[in-house]
Coordinates of C-alpha atoms in Angstrom, one line a residue:
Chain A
X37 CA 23.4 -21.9 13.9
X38 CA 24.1 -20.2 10.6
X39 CA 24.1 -16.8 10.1
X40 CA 21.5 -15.4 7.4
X41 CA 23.4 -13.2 4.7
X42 CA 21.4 -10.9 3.0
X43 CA 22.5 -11.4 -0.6
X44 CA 22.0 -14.7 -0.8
X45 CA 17.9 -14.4 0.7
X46 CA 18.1 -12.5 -2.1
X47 CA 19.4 -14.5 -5.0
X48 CA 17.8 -17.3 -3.3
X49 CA 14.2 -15.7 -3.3
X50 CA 14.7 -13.7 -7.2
X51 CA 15.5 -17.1 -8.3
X52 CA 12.4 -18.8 -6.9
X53 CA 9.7 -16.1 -8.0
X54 CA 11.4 -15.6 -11.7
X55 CA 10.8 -19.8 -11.8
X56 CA 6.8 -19.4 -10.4
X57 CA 6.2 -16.1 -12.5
X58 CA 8.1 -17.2 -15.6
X59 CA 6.8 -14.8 -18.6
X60 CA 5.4 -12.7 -16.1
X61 CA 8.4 -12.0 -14.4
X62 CA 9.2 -8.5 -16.4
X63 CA 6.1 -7.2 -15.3
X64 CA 6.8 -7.4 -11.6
X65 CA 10.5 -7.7 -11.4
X66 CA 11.6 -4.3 -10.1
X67 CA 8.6 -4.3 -7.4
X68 CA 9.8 -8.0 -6.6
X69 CA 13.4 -7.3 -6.5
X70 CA 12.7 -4.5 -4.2
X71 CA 10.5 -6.1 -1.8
X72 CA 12.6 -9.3 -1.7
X73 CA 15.4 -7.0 -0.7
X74 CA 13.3 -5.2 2.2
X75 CA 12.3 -8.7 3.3
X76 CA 16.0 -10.0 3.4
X77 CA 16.7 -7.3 5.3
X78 CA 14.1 -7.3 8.4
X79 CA 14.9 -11.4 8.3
X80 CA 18.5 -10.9 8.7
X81 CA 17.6 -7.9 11.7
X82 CA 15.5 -10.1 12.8
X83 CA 18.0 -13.6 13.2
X84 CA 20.1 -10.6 14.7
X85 CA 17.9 -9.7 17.5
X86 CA 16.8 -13.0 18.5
X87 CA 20.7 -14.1 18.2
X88 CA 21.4 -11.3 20.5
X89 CA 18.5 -12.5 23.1
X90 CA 16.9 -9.5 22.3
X91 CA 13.3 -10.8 20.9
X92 CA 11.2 -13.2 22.0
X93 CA 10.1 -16.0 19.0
X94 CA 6.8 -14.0 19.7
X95 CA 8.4 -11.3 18.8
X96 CA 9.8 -12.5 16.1
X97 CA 6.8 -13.7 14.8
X98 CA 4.9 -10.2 14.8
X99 CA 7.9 -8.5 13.6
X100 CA 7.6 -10.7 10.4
X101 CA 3.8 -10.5 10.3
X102 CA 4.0 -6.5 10.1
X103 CA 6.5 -7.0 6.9
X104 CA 3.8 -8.8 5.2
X105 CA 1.4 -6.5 5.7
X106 CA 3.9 -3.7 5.0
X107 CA 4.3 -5.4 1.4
X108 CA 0.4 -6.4 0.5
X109 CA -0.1 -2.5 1.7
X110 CA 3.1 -1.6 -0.8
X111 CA 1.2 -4.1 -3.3
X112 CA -1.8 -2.8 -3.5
X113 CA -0.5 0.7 -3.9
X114 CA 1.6 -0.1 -6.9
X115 CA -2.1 -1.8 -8.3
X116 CA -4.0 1.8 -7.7
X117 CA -1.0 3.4 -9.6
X118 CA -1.6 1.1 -12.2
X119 CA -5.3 1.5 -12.5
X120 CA -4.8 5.2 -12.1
X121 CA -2.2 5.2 -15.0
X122 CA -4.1 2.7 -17.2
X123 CA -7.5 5.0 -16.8
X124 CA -5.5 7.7 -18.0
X125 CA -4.3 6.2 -20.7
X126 CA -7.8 4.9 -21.6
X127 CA -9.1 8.8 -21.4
X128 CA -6.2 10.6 -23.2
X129 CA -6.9 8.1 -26.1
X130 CA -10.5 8.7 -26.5
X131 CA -9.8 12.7 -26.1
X132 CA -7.0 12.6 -29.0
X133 CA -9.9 11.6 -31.5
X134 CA -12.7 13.5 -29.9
X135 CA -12.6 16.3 -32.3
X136 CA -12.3 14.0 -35.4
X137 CA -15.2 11.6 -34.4
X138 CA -17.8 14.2 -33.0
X139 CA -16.9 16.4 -36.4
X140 CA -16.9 13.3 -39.3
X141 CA -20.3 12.3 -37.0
X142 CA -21.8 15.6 -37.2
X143 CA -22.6 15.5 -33.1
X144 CA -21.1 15.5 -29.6
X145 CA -20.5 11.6 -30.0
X146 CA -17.9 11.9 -27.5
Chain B
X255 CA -31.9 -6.8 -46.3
X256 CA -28.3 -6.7 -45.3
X257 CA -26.5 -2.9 -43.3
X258 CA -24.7 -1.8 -46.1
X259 CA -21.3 0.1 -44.7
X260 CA -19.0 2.4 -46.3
X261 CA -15.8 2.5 -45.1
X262 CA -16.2 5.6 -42.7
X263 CA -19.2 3.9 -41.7
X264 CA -17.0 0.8 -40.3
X265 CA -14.4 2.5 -39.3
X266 CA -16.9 4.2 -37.2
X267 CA -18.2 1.1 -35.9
X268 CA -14.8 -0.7 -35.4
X269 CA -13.0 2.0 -33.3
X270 CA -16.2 4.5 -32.0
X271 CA -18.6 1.7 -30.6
X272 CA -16.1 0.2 -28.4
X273 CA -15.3 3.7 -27.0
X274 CA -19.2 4.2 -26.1
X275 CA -19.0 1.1 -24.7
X276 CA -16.3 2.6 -21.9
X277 CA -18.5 6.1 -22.0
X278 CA -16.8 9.0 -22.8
X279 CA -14.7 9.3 -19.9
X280 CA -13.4 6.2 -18.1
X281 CA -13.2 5.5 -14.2
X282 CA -11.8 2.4 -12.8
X283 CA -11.0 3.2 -9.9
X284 CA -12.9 5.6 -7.0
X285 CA -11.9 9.5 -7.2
X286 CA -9.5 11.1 -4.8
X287 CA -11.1 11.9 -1.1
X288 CA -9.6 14.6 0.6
X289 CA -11.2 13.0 4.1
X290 CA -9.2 9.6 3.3
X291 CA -6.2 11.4 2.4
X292 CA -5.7 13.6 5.8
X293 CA -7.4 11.0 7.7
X294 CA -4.5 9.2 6.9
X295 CA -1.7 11.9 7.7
X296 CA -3.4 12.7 10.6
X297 CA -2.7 8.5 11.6
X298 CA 0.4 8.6 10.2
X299 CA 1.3 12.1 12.8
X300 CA -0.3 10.2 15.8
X301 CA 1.6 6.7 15.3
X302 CA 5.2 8.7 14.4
X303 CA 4.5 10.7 17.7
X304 CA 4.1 7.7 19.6
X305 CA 6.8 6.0 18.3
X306 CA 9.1 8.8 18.3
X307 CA 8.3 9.0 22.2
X308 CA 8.8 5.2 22.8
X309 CA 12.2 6.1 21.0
X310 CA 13.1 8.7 23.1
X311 CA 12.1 6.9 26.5
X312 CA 14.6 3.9 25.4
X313 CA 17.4 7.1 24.6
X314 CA 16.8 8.8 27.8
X315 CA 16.9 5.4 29.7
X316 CA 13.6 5.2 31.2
X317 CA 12.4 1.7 30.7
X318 CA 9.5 2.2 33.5
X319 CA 7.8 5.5 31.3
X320 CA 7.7 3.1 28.4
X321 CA 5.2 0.3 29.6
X322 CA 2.5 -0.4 27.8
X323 CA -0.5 1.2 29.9
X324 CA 1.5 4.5 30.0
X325 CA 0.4 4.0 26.1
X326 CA -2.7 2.3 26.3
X327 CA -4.7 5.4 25.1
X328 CA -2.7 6.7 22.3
X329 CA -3.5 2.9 20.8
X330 CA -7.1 3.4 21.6
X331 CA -7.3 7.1 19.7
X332 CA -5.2 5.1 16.7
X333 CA -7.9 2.6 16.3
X334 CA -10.8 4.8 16.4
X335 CA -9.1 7.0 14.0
X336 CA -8.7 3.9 11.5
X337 CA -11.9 3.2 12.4
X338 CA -13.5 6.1 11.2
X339 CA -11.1 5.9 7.7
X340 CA -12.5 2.0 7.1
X341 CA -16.2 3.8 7.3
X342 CA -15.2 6.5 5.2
X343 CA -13.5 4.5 2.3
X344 CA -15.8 1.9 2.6
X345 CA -18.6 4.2 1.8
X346 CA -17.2 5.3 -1.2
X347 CA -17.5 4.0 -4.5
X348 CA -14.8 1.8 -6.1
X349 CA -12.4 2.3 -3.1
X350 CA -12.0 -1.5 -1.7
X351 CA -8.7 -1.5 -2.7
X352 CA -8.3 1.8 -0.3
X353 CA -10.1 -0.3 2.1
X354 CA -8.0 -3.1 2.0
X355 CA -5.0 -1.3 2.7
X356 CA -6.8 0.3 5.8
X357 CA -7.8 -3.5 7.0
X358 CA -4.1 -4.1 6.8
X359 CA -3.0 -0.9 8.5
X360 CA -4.9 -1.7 11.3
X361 CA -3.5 -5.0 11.7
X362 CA -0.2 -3.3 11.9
X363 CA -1.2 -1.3 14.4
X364 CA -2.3 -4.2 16.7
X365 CA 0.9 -6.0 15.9
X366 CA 2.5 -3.0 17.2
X367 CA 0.6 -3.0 20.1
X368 CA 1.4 -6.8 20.9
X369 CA 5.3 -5.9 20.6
X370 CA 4.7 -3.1 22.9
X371 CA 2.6 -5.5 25.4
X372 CA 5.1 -7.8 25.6
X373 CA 8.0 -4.9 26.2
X374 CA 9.6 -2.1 24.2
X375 CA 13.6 -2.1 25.4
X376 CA 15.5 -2.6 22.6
X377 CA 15.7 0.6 20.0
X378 CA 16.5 -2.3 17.0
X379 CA 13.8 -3.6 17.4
X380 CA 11.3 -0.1 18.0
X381 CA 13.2 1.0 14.8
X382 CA 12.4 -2.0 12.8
X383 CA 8.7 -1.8 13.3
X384 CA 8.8 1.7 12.8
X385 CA 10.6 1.4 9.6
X386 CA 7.6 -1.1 8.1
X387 CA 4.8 1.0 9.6
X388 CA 6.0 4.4 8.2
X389 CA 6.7 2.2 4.6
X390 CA 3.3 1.5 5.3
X391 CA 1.8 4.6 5.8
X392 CA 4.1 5.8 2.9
X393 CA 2.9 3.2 0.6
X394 CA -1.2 4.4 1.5
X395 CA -0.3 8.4 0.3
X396 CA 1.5 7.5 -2.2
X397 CA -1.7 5.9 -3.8
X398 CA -3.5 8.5 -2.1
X399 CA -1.2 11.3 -4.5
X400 CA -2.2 8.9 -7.7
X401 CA -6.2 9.2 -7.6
X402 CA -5.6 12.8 -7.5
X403 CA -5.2 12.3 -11.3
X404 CA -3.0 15.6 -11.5
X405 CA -1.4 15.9 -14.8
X406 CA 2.4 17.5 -14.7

């Protein structure tokens, strides 16, 4: 059986998602990079464990099962930072020309 | 007869009607809950504890004080406690993002509790799940920290 090496999961799986997410791929590709790298990892402890006779393929299984959760949990965190930051930027624009609109308007516009 | 505009005028209209559009002051997402927030420490505490123990059992050799029903009730506290969060956030407005991430938490937890079921001996293994369920938990107040909205 071959062993899993942990850099090349991770070349392997950077090259695949740049391909799929194209001119997205800037957007996403430190969060990417850094899950692919988490994932790499628990696969290769994983192949380690069950190489050892440590796991069961159950096991396994619900090892790999909590490190997808783990990452649509990390996911949708980096999404609320997002919206948090983007909602912020929305607000900070309106308040830099609140003075100027409300004044050339003549009333509390905004 | 046609709106005649000076330029103020549709300036106005080009930059200020979009704005009332959005309202004064924007929300996109729900506002910080301090409930959520410790509800979720307070998880985060019980699940470390029990791990930590499970950790120490495996360290101090004692296989036997590591089965599953020793443990039975410190899952069953868990899953009321997340639970309670899911009726919390879901109660709140423009939180099912905050809900999803508690649906997913609680899956964790029962794929914790089926490792555990089928045996706890090897620390790798403890460690690993521990590691994804703290990045977990990690991942929840970090968003928690973010609706607070504090400026620096």
């Amino acid at each position: 059986m071959n062993k899993l090496d942990v850099s090349s999961l991770i070349r392997q799986m950077l090259e695949s998602a740049k391909k799929v997410l194209a001119d997205k791929w800037p957007a996403v590709k430190d969060l990417a990079t850094s899950s692919f790298k988490t994932l790499a990892q628990s696969l290769v402890d994983i192949e380690e464990m069950w190489l050892n006779g440590s796991i069961t393929e159950e096991q396994a299984h619900l090892l790999l099962d909590l490190h997808k959760n783990t990452v649509k949990i990390t996911l949708l965190s980096e999404e609320i930072i997002g919206i948090v930051a983007a909602e912020e930027a929305i607000n900070a624009a309106i308040d830099s020309v609140r003075n100027a609109v409300n004044t050339a308007i003549g009333f509390e516009l905004l | 007869m046609y709106l005649q505009l000076t330029k103020p005028k549709q300036w106005l209209f080009v930059f200020v009607v979009p704005l009332l559009l959005v309202s004064c002051h924007v929300v996109l997402i729900g506002a910080y809950d301090e409930t959520v927030d410790e509800s979720i420490q307070k998880i985060s505490t019980d699940v470390s504890t029990m791990i930590v123990k499970i950790e120490k059992n495996i360290d101090d050799h004692k296989p036997d004080d590591n089965k599953y029903e020793n443990f039975r009730d410190s899952y069953i506290e868990i899953f009321g406690e997340i639970e309670t969060l899911k009726i919390r956030s879901n109660s709140l407005p423009k939180y099912t993002k905050v809900t999803e991430q508690v649906e997913l938490l609680y899956k964790n937890i029962q794929d914790l509790e089926s490792l555990h079921k089928i045996g706890f001996t090897d620390k790798k293994l403890v460690e690993t799940a521990k590691g994804l369920i703290e990045q977990s938990l990690q991942a929840m107040l970090a968003a928690q920290n973010a609706l607070k909205r504090e400026k620096s």
